[in-house]
Coordinates of C-alpha atoms (C1' of nucleotides) in Angstrom, one line a residue:
Chain A
M1 CA -28.8 7.5 17.2
D2 CA -25.1 7.8 18.1
P3 CA -23.0 7.9 15.0
I4 CA -20.7 5.1 16.3
I5 CA -23.7 2.8 17.0
Q6 CA -25.0 3.6 13.5
N7 CA -21.6 2.7 12.1
I8 CA -21.6 -0.6 14.0
S9 CA -25.2 -1.5 13.0
K10 CA -24.2 -1.3 9.3
H11 CA -22.5 -4.7 9.8
I12 CA -24.0 -6.3 12.9
T13 CA -27.1 -6.0 15.1
L14 CA -26.7 -5.0 18.7
T15 CA -29.4 -5.2 21.4
P16 CA -30.1 -1.9 23.2
E17 CA -28.2 -3.3 26.2
E18 CA -25.2 -4.1 24.1
E19 CA -25.3 -0.7 22.6
Q20 CA -25.3 0.8 26.1
L21 CA -22.5 -1.5 27.2
F22 CA -20.5 -0.5 24.1
L23 CA -21.0 3.2 24.7
S24 CA -20.1 2.9 28.4
K25 CA -16.7 1.7 27.3
T26 CA -16.1 4.7 25.0
E27 CA -15.4 8.2 25.9
I28 CA -16.3 11.4 24.0
R29 CA -13.6 13.9 23.7
H30 CA -13.3 17.3 22.0
Y31 CA -10.0 18.3 20.4
K32 CA -8.7 21.5 18.9
A33 CA -7.0 21.5 15.5
K34 CA -3.3 20.7 15.7
T35 CA -3.6 18.5 18.7
M36 CA -1.4 15.4 18.5
L37 CA -3.3 12.3 19.6
H38 CA -0.4 10.0 19.2
H39 CA 3.4 10.3 18.7
A40 CA 5.8 8.0 16.9
G41 CA 7.9 6.2 19.4
Q42 CA 5.0 5.8 21.9
V43 CA 2.9 2.8 22.4
C44 CA -0.6 3.5 21.1
K45 CA -3.4 2.8 23.6
E46 CA -6.5 3.8 21.8
S47 CA -8.4 4.1 18.6
Y48 CA -10.6 7.0 17.5
F49 CA -14.0 7.2 15.8
V50 CA -14.6 10.6 14.3
N51 CA -18.0 12.0 15.1
S52 CA -17.2 15.3 13.4
G53 CA -14.0 17.0 12.3
L54 CA -10.9 15.7 10.6
I55 CA -7.8 13.7 11.7
R56 CA -4.8 12.3 9.8
S57 CA -2.1 9.8 10.5
F58 CA 1.4 10.2 9.0
N59 CA 5.0 9.2 9.5
I60 CA 8.2 11.2 9.3
N61 CA 11.2 10.1 7.3
D62 CA 14.7 10.5 8.6
N63 CA 14.6 13.5 6.5
I64 CA 11.9 15.5 8.0
V65 CA 9.5 14.6 5.2
E66 CA 6.0 13.7 6.2
H67 CA 4.0 11.0 4.5
V68 CA 0.2 10.8 5.1
L69 CA -1.0 7.3 5.6
S70 CA -4.7 8.2 6.1
F71 CA -7.3 10.8 6.7
A72 CA -10.3 10.2 8.9
C73 CA -13.4 12.4 8.6
D74 CA -17.0 11.9 9.9
G75 CA -17.8 8.3 10.5
W76 CA -14.2 6.9 10.1
W77 CA -11.9 5.1 12.5
I78 CA -8.3 6.0 12.9
S79 CA -5.4 4.7 15.0
D80 CA -1.8 3.4 14.7
M81 CA -2.8 -0.2 14.0
Y82 CA 0.7 -1.6 14.2
S83 CA 1.4 -0.1 17.6
L84 CA -2.1 -0.7 18.9
L85 CA -2.0 -4.4 18.1
S86 CA 1.6 -5.1 19.0
Q87 CA 1.7 -2.7 21.9
K88 CA 5.2 -1.7 20.7
P89 CA 6.3 1.9 19.8
G90 CA 4.9 2.9 16.4
N91 CA 6.1 5.1 13.6
L92 CA 2.9 7.1 13.1
F93 CA 1.7 10.4 14.4
I94 CA -2.0 11.1 14.7
E95 CA -2.9 14.7 14.4
V96 CA -6.2 16.6 14.6
L97 CA -6.6 18.8 11.5
E98 CA -9.9 20.4 12.3
D99 CA -11.6 20.8 15.7
S100 CA -13.1 17.4 16.2
E101 CA -15.4 15.4 18.3
V102 CA -14.2 11.8 18.7
M103 CA -15.2 8.6 20.4
V104 CA -12.2 7.1 22.1
L105 CA -12.0 3.3 22.5
S106 CA -9.0 2.2 24.6
K107 CA -7.3 -1.1 23.6
E108 CA -8.1 -2.4 27.0
N109 CA -11.8 -1.7 26.6
Q110 CA -11.8 -3.0 23.1
D111 CA -10.3 -6.3 24.3
Q112 CA -12.9 -6.5 27.1
L113 CA -15.7 -5.8 24.6
Y114 CA -14.6 -8.7 22.4
L115 CA -15.2 -11.0 25.4
E116 CA -18.5 -9.4 26.5
I117 CA -20.0 -9.0 23.0
P118 CA -18.4 -11.6 20.8
K119 CA -20.3 -10.2 17.8
L120 CA -17.9 -7.3 17.8
E121 CA -15.2 -9.6 16.5
R122 CA -17.3 -9.8 13.4
F123 CA -17.8 -6.1 13.3
F124 CA -14.1 -5.2 13.6
R125 CA -13.2 -8.1 11.2
I126 CA -15.4 -6.6 8.5
L127 CA -14.1 -3.1 9.3
I128 CA -10.5 -4.2 8.9
E129 CA -11.3 -6.3 5.8
N130 CA -12.6 -3.2 4.1
S131 CA -9.5 -1.3 5.2
L132 CA -7.2 -4.0 3.8
V133 CA -9.0 -4.0 0.5
A134 CA -8.7 -0.2 0.2
N135 CA -5.1 -0.4 1.2
Q136 CA -4.3 -3.0 -1.3
E137 CA -5.9 -1.0 -4.1
R138 CA -3.9 2.1 -3.0
L139 CA -0.7 0.1 -3.1
M140 CA -1.4 -1.2 -6.6
D141 CA -2.3 2.3 -7.7
N142 CA 1.0 3.6 -6.4
L143 CA 2.8 0.9 -8.3
S144 CA 0.9 1.3 -11.6
L145 CA -0.6 4.8 -11.9
T146 CA 0.9 8.2 -12.6
A147 CA 0.6 11.0 -10.0
E148 CA -2.1 12.5 -12.2
E149 CA -4.2 9.4 -12.2
R150 CA -3.8 8.9 -8.5
F151 CA -5.0 12.4 -7.9
D152 CA -8.0 11.8 -10.1
K153 CA -8.9 8.7 -8.1
F154 CA -8.4 10.6 -4.9
C155 CA -10.8 13.4 -6.1
K156 CA -13.5 10.9 -7.0
R157 CA -13.2 8.8 -3.9
Y158 CA -12.9 11.7 -1.3
P159 CA -14.6 14.7 -2.9
T160 CA -15.2 16.3 0.5
L161 CA -11.5 16.0 1.6
L162 CA -10.5 18.0 -1.5
Q163 CA -12.0 21.1 0.0
Q164 CA -11.0 20.4 3.6
V165 CA -7.4 19.3 3.5
P166 CA -4.4 21.5 2.8
Q167 CA -3.1 20.8 -0.7
K168 CA 0.4 19.8 0.5
Q169 CA -1.2 16.9 2.5
I170 CA -3.1 15.6 -0.5
A171 CA 0.3 15.7 -2.3
S172 CA 1.8 13.7 0.4
Y173 CA -1.1 11.2 0.4
I174 CA -0.8 10.5 -3.3
G175 CA 3.0 10.4 -3.0
V176 CA 4.5 13.5 -4.6
T177 CA 6.1 16.7 -3.4
P178 CA 4.0 19.9 -2.9
E179 CA 5.9 21.6 -5.6
F180 CA 5.3 18.9 -8.1
F181 CA 1.7 18.7 -7.1
S182 CA 1.2 22.4 -7.7
K183 CA 2.8 22.2 -11.1
M184 CA 0.7 19.2 -11.9
K185 CA -2.5 20.8 -10.8
A186 CA -1.8 23.9 -13.1
R187 CA -1.1 21.5 -16.0
M188 CA -4.4 19.6 -15.4
L189 CA -6.4 22.8 -15.3
K190 CA -5.3 23.8 -18.8
K191 CA -7.0 20.7 -20.2
Chain B
M1 CA -0.8 -31.8 13.0
D2 CA -2.3 -30.3 9.9
P3 CA -0.4 -27.1 9.0
I4 CA -3.7 -25.2 8.7
I5 CA -4.7 -26.2 12.1
Q6 CA -1.3 -25.3 13.4
N7 CA -1.8 -21.9 11.8
I8 CA -5.1 -21.4 13.4
S9 CA -4.0 -22.5 16.9
K10 CA -1.4 -19.7 16.9
H11 CA -4.3 -17.4 17.6
I12 CA -7.2 -19.3 19.0
T13 CA -7.8 -22.7 20.6
L14 CA -10.1 -25.2 18.8
T15 CA -11.5 -28.4 20.3
P16 CA -10.7 -31.6 18.4
E17 CA -14.3 -31.6 17.1
E18 CA -14.0 -28.1 15.9
E19 CA -10.7 -29.0 14.2
Q20 CA -12.5 -31.8 12.4
L21 CA -15.4 -29.6 11.4
F22 CA -13.0 -27.0 10.0
L23 CA -11.0 -29.6 8.0
S24 CA -14.2 -31.1 6.7
K25 CA -15.0 -27.7 5.1
T26 CA -11.7 -27.5 3.4
E27 CA -10.4 -29.4 0.5
I28 CA -6.8 -30.4 -0.4
R29 CA -5.7 -29.7 -3.9
H30 CA -2.5 -30.2 -5.8
Y31 CA -1.6 -27.7 -8.5
K32 CA 1.2 -27.6 -11.0
A33 CA 3.3 -24.5 -11.5
K34 CA 1.7 -22.0 -13.9
T35 CA -1.8 -22.9 -13.0
M36 CA -4.1 -19.9 -12.7
L37 CA -6.3 -20.2 -9.6
H38 CA -8.2 -17.0 -10.3
H39 CA -8.6 -14.6 -13.2
A40 CA -9.2 -10.9 -13.2
G41 CA -12.8 -10.2 -14.3
Q42 CA -14.1 -13.3 -12.4
V43 CA -15.8 -13.4 -9.1
C44 CA -13.5 -15.0 -6.5
K45 CA -15.1 -17.9 -4.7
E46 CA -12.3 -19.3 -2.5
S47 CA -9.2 -18.6 -0.6
Y48 CA -6.1 -20.7 -0.4
F49 CA -3.8 -21.8 2.4
V50 CA -0.4 -23.0 1.1
N51 CA 0.7 -26.2 2.7
S52 CA 3.7 -26.3 0.4
G53 CA 4.8 -24.5 -2.7
L54 CA 4.5 -21.0 -3.9
I55 CA 1.7 -18.8 -5.2
R56 CA 1.4 -15.1 -6.1
S57 CA -1.3 -12.6 -6.8
F58 CA -0.9 -9.8 -9.3
N59 CA -2.8 -7.4 -11.5
I60 CA -2.2 -6.3 -15.1
N61 CA -2.2 -2.8 -16.2
D62 CA -3.9 -1.6 -19.4
N63 CA -0.4 -1.8 -20.7
I64 CA 0.4 -5.5 -20.3
V65 CA 2.6 -4.7 -17.2
E66 CA 2.2 -7.0 -14.3
H67 CA 2.4 -5.8 -10.7
V68 CA 2.8 -8.4 -7.9
L69 CA 0.6 -7.7 -4.9
S70 CA 1.7 -10.7 -2.8
F71 CA 3.6 -13.9 -2.6
A72 CA 2.3 -16.8 -0.5
C73 CA 4.6 -19.6 0.6
D74 CA 4.3 -22.4 3.2
G75 CA 1.8 -21.4 5.9
W76 CA 0.4 -18.3 4.2
W77 CA -3.1 -17.5 3.0
I78 CA -3.8 -15.9 -0.4
S79 CA -6.9 -14.8 -2.3
D80 CA -8.4 -11.8 -4.1
M81 CA -9.8 -10.2 -1.0
Y82 CA -11.7 -7.5 -2.8
S83 CA -13.5 -9.9 -5.1
L84 CA -14.0 -12.5 -2.4
L85 CA -15.6 -10.1 0.0
S86 CA -17.7 -8.1 -2.4
Q87 CA -18.5 -11.0 -4.7
K88 CA -17.8 -8.7 -7.6
P89 CA -15.3 -9.3 -10.5
G90 CA -11.8 -8.5 -9.2
N91 CA -8.6 -7.1 -10.8
L92 CA -6.2 -9.8 -9.5
F93 CA -4.8 -13.0 -11.0
I94 CA -3.7 -15.7 -8.7
E95 CA -1.0 -18.0 -10.1
V96 CA 0.8 -21.0 -8.9
L97 CA 4.6 -20.4 -9.2
E98 CA 5.8 -23.8 -7.9
D99 CA 4.0 -27.1 -7.7
S100 CA 1.9 -26.6 -4.6
E101 CA -0.3 -28.4 -2.1
V102 CA -3.1 -26.0 -0.9
M103 CA -6.1 -26.1 1.4
V104 CA -9.0 -24.6 -0.3
L105 CA -11.7 -22.8 1.7
S106 CA -14.7 -21.7 -0.3
K107 CA -16.4 -18.4 0.6
E108 CA -19.6 -20.4 1.3
N109 CA -17.9 -22.7 3.7
Q110 CA -16.1 -19.8 5.4
D111 CA -19.3 -18.0 6.0
Q112 CA -20.8 -21.2 7.4
L113 CA -17.8 -21.8 9.6
Y114 CA -18.2 -18.3 11.1
L115 CA -21.7 -19.4 12.3
E116 CA -20.7 -22.8 13.5
I117 CA -17.4 -21.8 15.2
P118 CA -17.7 -18.1 16.1
K119 CA -14.2 -18.1 17.5
L120 CA -13.1 -18.2 13.8
E121 CA -14.2 -14.6 13.6
R122 CA -11.4 -13.8 15.9
F123 CA -8.9 -15.9 14.1
F124 CA -9.6 -14.3 10.7
R125 CA -9.8 -10.8 12.3
I126 CA -6.3 -11.3 13.7
L127 CA -5.1 -12.7 10.4
I128 CA -6.4 -9.7 8.5
E129 CA -5.2 -7.2 11.1
N130 CA -1.7 -8.5 10.6
S131 CA -2.1 -8.3 6.8
L132 CA -3.3 -4.7 7.1
V133 CA -0.4 -3.7 9.2
A134 CA 2.1 -5.2 6.8
N135 CA 0.3 -3.6 3.9
Q136 CA 0.4 -0.2 5.5
E137 CA 4.1 -0.5 6.1
R138 CA 4.7 -1.5 2.5
L139 CA 2.6 1.5 1.4
M140 CA 4.7 3.9 3.5
D141 CA 7.9 2.2 2.3
N142 CA 6.8 2.8 -1.3
L143 CA 6.2 6.4 -0.5
S144 CA 9.4 7.1 1.4
L145 CA 12.1 4.6 0.5
T146 CA 14.3 4.2 -2.6
A147 CA 14.1 1.0 -4.6
E148 CA 17.4 -0.1 -3.1
E149 CA 16.1 0.3 0.4
R150 CA 12.9 -1.5 -0.4
F151 CA 14.9 -4.4 -1.8
D152 CA 17.0 -4.5 1.4
K153 CA 13.8 -4.7 3.4
F154 CA 12.4 -7.4 1.1
C155 CA 15.6 -9.5 1.6
K156 CA 15.4 -9.3 5.3
R157 CA 11.7 -10.0 5.6
Y158 CA 11.5 -12.8 3.0
P159 CA 14.9 -14.4 2.9
T160 CA 13.5 -17.6 1.5
L161 CA 11.6 -16.0 -1.3
L162 CA 14.8 -14.4 -2.6
Q163 CA 15.9 -17.9 -3.7
Q164 CA 12.6 -19.1 -5.0
V165 CA 11.1 -16.3 -6.9
P166 CA 12.2 -15.2 -10.4
Q167 CA 14.0 -11.9 -10.1
K168 CA 11.6 -10.0 -12.4
Q169 CA 8.8 -10.7 -10.0
I170 CA 10.8 -9.4 -7.0
A171 CA 11.3 -6.3 -9.2
S172 CA 7.6 -6.0 -9.7
Y173 CA 6.9 -6.5 -6.0
I174 CA 9.2 -3.7 -4.9
G175 CA 7.9 -1.5 -7.8
V176 CA 10.7 -1.2 -10.4
T177 CA 11.2 -2.6 -13.9
P178 CA 13.3 -5.8 -14.3
E179 CA 15.9 -3.8 -16.3
F180 CA 16.4 -1.3 -13.5
F181 CA 16.4 -4.1 -10.9
S182 CA 19.2 -5.9 -12.7
K183 CA 21.3 -2.7 -12.9
M184 CA 20.6 -1.9 -9.3
K185 CA 21.6 -5.4 -8.2
A186 CA 24.9 -5.1 -10.0
R187 CA 25.5 -1.7 -8.4
M188 CA 24.7 -3.1 -4.9
L189 CA 27.1 -6.1 -5.4
K190 CA 30.0 -3.7 -6.0
K191 CA 29.7 -2.3 -2.5
Chain C
dG1 C1' 19.8 -32.1 -30.3
dA2 C1' 17.7 -28.4 -32.3
dT3 C1' 14.2 -24.9 -31.3
dT4 C1' 11.5 -22.1 -28.9
dA5 C1' 10.7 -19.5 -25.1
dC6 C1' 11.8 -17.2 -21.1
dA7 C1' 14.9 -14.9 -17.7
dC8 C1' 18.6 -11.9 -17.1
dT9 C1' 22.0 -8.3 -18.6
dT10 C1' 23.8 -4.1 -20.6
dA11 C1' 23.6 0.3 -22.6
dA12 C1' 21.7 4.5 -24.8
dT13 C1' 18.3 7.6 -24.4
dG14 C1' 13.9 9.7 -22.3
dT15 C1' 10.9 11.5 -18.6
dA16 C1' 8.2 11.8 -14.4
dG17 C1' 8.9 13.7 -10.6
dG18 C1' 12.5 15.7 -7.0
dT19 C1' 15.3 19.6 -5.2
dT20 C1' 16.4 24.2 -4.4
dA21 C1' 15.3 28.7 -4.0
dA22 C1' 12.6 32.8 -4.0
dG23 C1' 8.4 35.3 -4.2
dA24 C1' 3.2 35.6 -3.7
dA25 C1' -0.9 34.5 -1.4
dA26 C1' -3.4 33.0 2.4
dT27 C1' -4.1 32.2 7.2
dG28 C1' -4.2 33.1 11.9
dG29 C1' -3.0 34.7 16.5
dG30 C1' -2.5 38.7 19.5
Chain D
dC1 C1' -5.4 45.3 11.9
dC2 C1' -0.9 43.9 11.5
dC3 C1' 2.8 40.8 11.7
dA4 C1' 4.3 36.1 11.6
dT5 C1' 3.8 31.8 10.0
dT6 C1' 2.4 28.7 6.9
dT7 C1' 0.8 27.4 2.3
dC8 C1' 1.1 27.7 -2.5
dT9 C1' 3.3 28.9 -6.9
dT10 C1' 6.9 29.3 -10.4
dA11 C1' 11.1 28.2 -12.5
dA12 C1' 15.8 26.3 -13.3
dC13 C1' 18.1 22.4 -12.8
dC14 C1' 18.8 17.4 -11.3
dT15 C1' 18.2 12.2 -10.7
dA16 C1' 16.0 7.9 -10.0
dC17 C1' 13.9 5.1 -12.6
dA18 C1' 11.5 3.9 -17.3
dT19 C1' 11.8 2.7 -22.1
dT20 C1' 13.7 0.6 -26.0
dA21 C1' 16.5 -2.4 -28.0
dA22 C1' 20.0 -5.9 -28.7
dG23 C1' 22.5 -9.6 -26.9
dT24 C1' 23.5 -13.8 -23.6
dG25 C1' 22.4 -17.7 -20.9
dT26 C1' 19.5 -21.5 -19.7
dA27 C1' 15.6 -24.5 -19.3
dA28 C1' 11.7 -26.7 -21.5
dT29 C1' 9.5 -28.9 -25.4
dC30 C1' 9.4 -31.3 -29.6

DNA sequence: GATTACACTTAATGTAGGTTAAGAAATGGG
DNA sequence: CCCATTTCTTAACCTACATTAAGTGTAATC
């Protein structure tokens, strides 16, 4: 079964016809590492479901400093939610980190699908609820935990990413500089 | 018109019967300041829509330190989303800050309403989408802005809260200690 | 009307994490 | 295979913010 259909059927049940309709509104694309799927300043028109590979979203400070908002590996969705929903220019970049196969769902098609398969409202609601909960936890963690504790949590929650992602991007995700991360890692290994 | 119905009709259109059905599943309650609507460690059974007053959610570190996750004033929803959705014990406390009138929607009734008025899936989807976008922005702000910049943004985004909320809770919301916040405020006034 | 409790301030000192810079290691494209 | 670029490390120094502690103002409770 198509991974995206499998993903959907975790939360709602589609008929075979609905599955076909859904798939007909998506598009498979293959991207090479380092491809930019979306640029800050542009209006985001689509969201991506990762069949295989690895993608990240991040913003860039006045200062040239990158901050990773999220990673998406197999079975995850990624987009610039703010820009996609408001159809205004966003602040995020979306970049392919490893050669990837993605399912592309345009905003237009997504809006149509909501009308044609109202159950999808529920699916995306649940998807976003889970996202929100994870985000809230990350926010609280950033307010209350040390960098070391945040890194521990990251390791437990995303053990695969640890191998895949360049270390400086993990540093950025947990909210420290690469230099400090390196020092911290060395310190942690001694224990 | 009932504020909660007004809130809903910003995003979807309900028939008069649906409005009545919705209202019949909610309950008005009046709370005094300092009431705890939800305790960490408990399973959250309801969410709250604030007709008037002020409510906050926060967690408490091992260390007795409070961290404010969100404020809810007139026209806002608040709950412990993680606990409500998973029906597991949560980490949040929900506390009434000013005498408040709230509409209470139990999880049970909410789930029923999803079945009886499927349009509500859309309403809550949109509500949570907006929440997620705001949360993502706050996360990125915490990673990339100074305390002073975060405070500026807070003032612009929630000008009313500034007057209502004790200063130490604003400090907690933007992620600094009350002592540092006090010093920072004095420094900012000089400019 | 005194007492308690809480919110806010100020100031001295401490530290997690940032900055700068330079070299070493790894990666990758031609 | 080599050169170029990027990633990672190390170290000296710096700063935004935390901690501790003591003092002030004010509202709530008896």
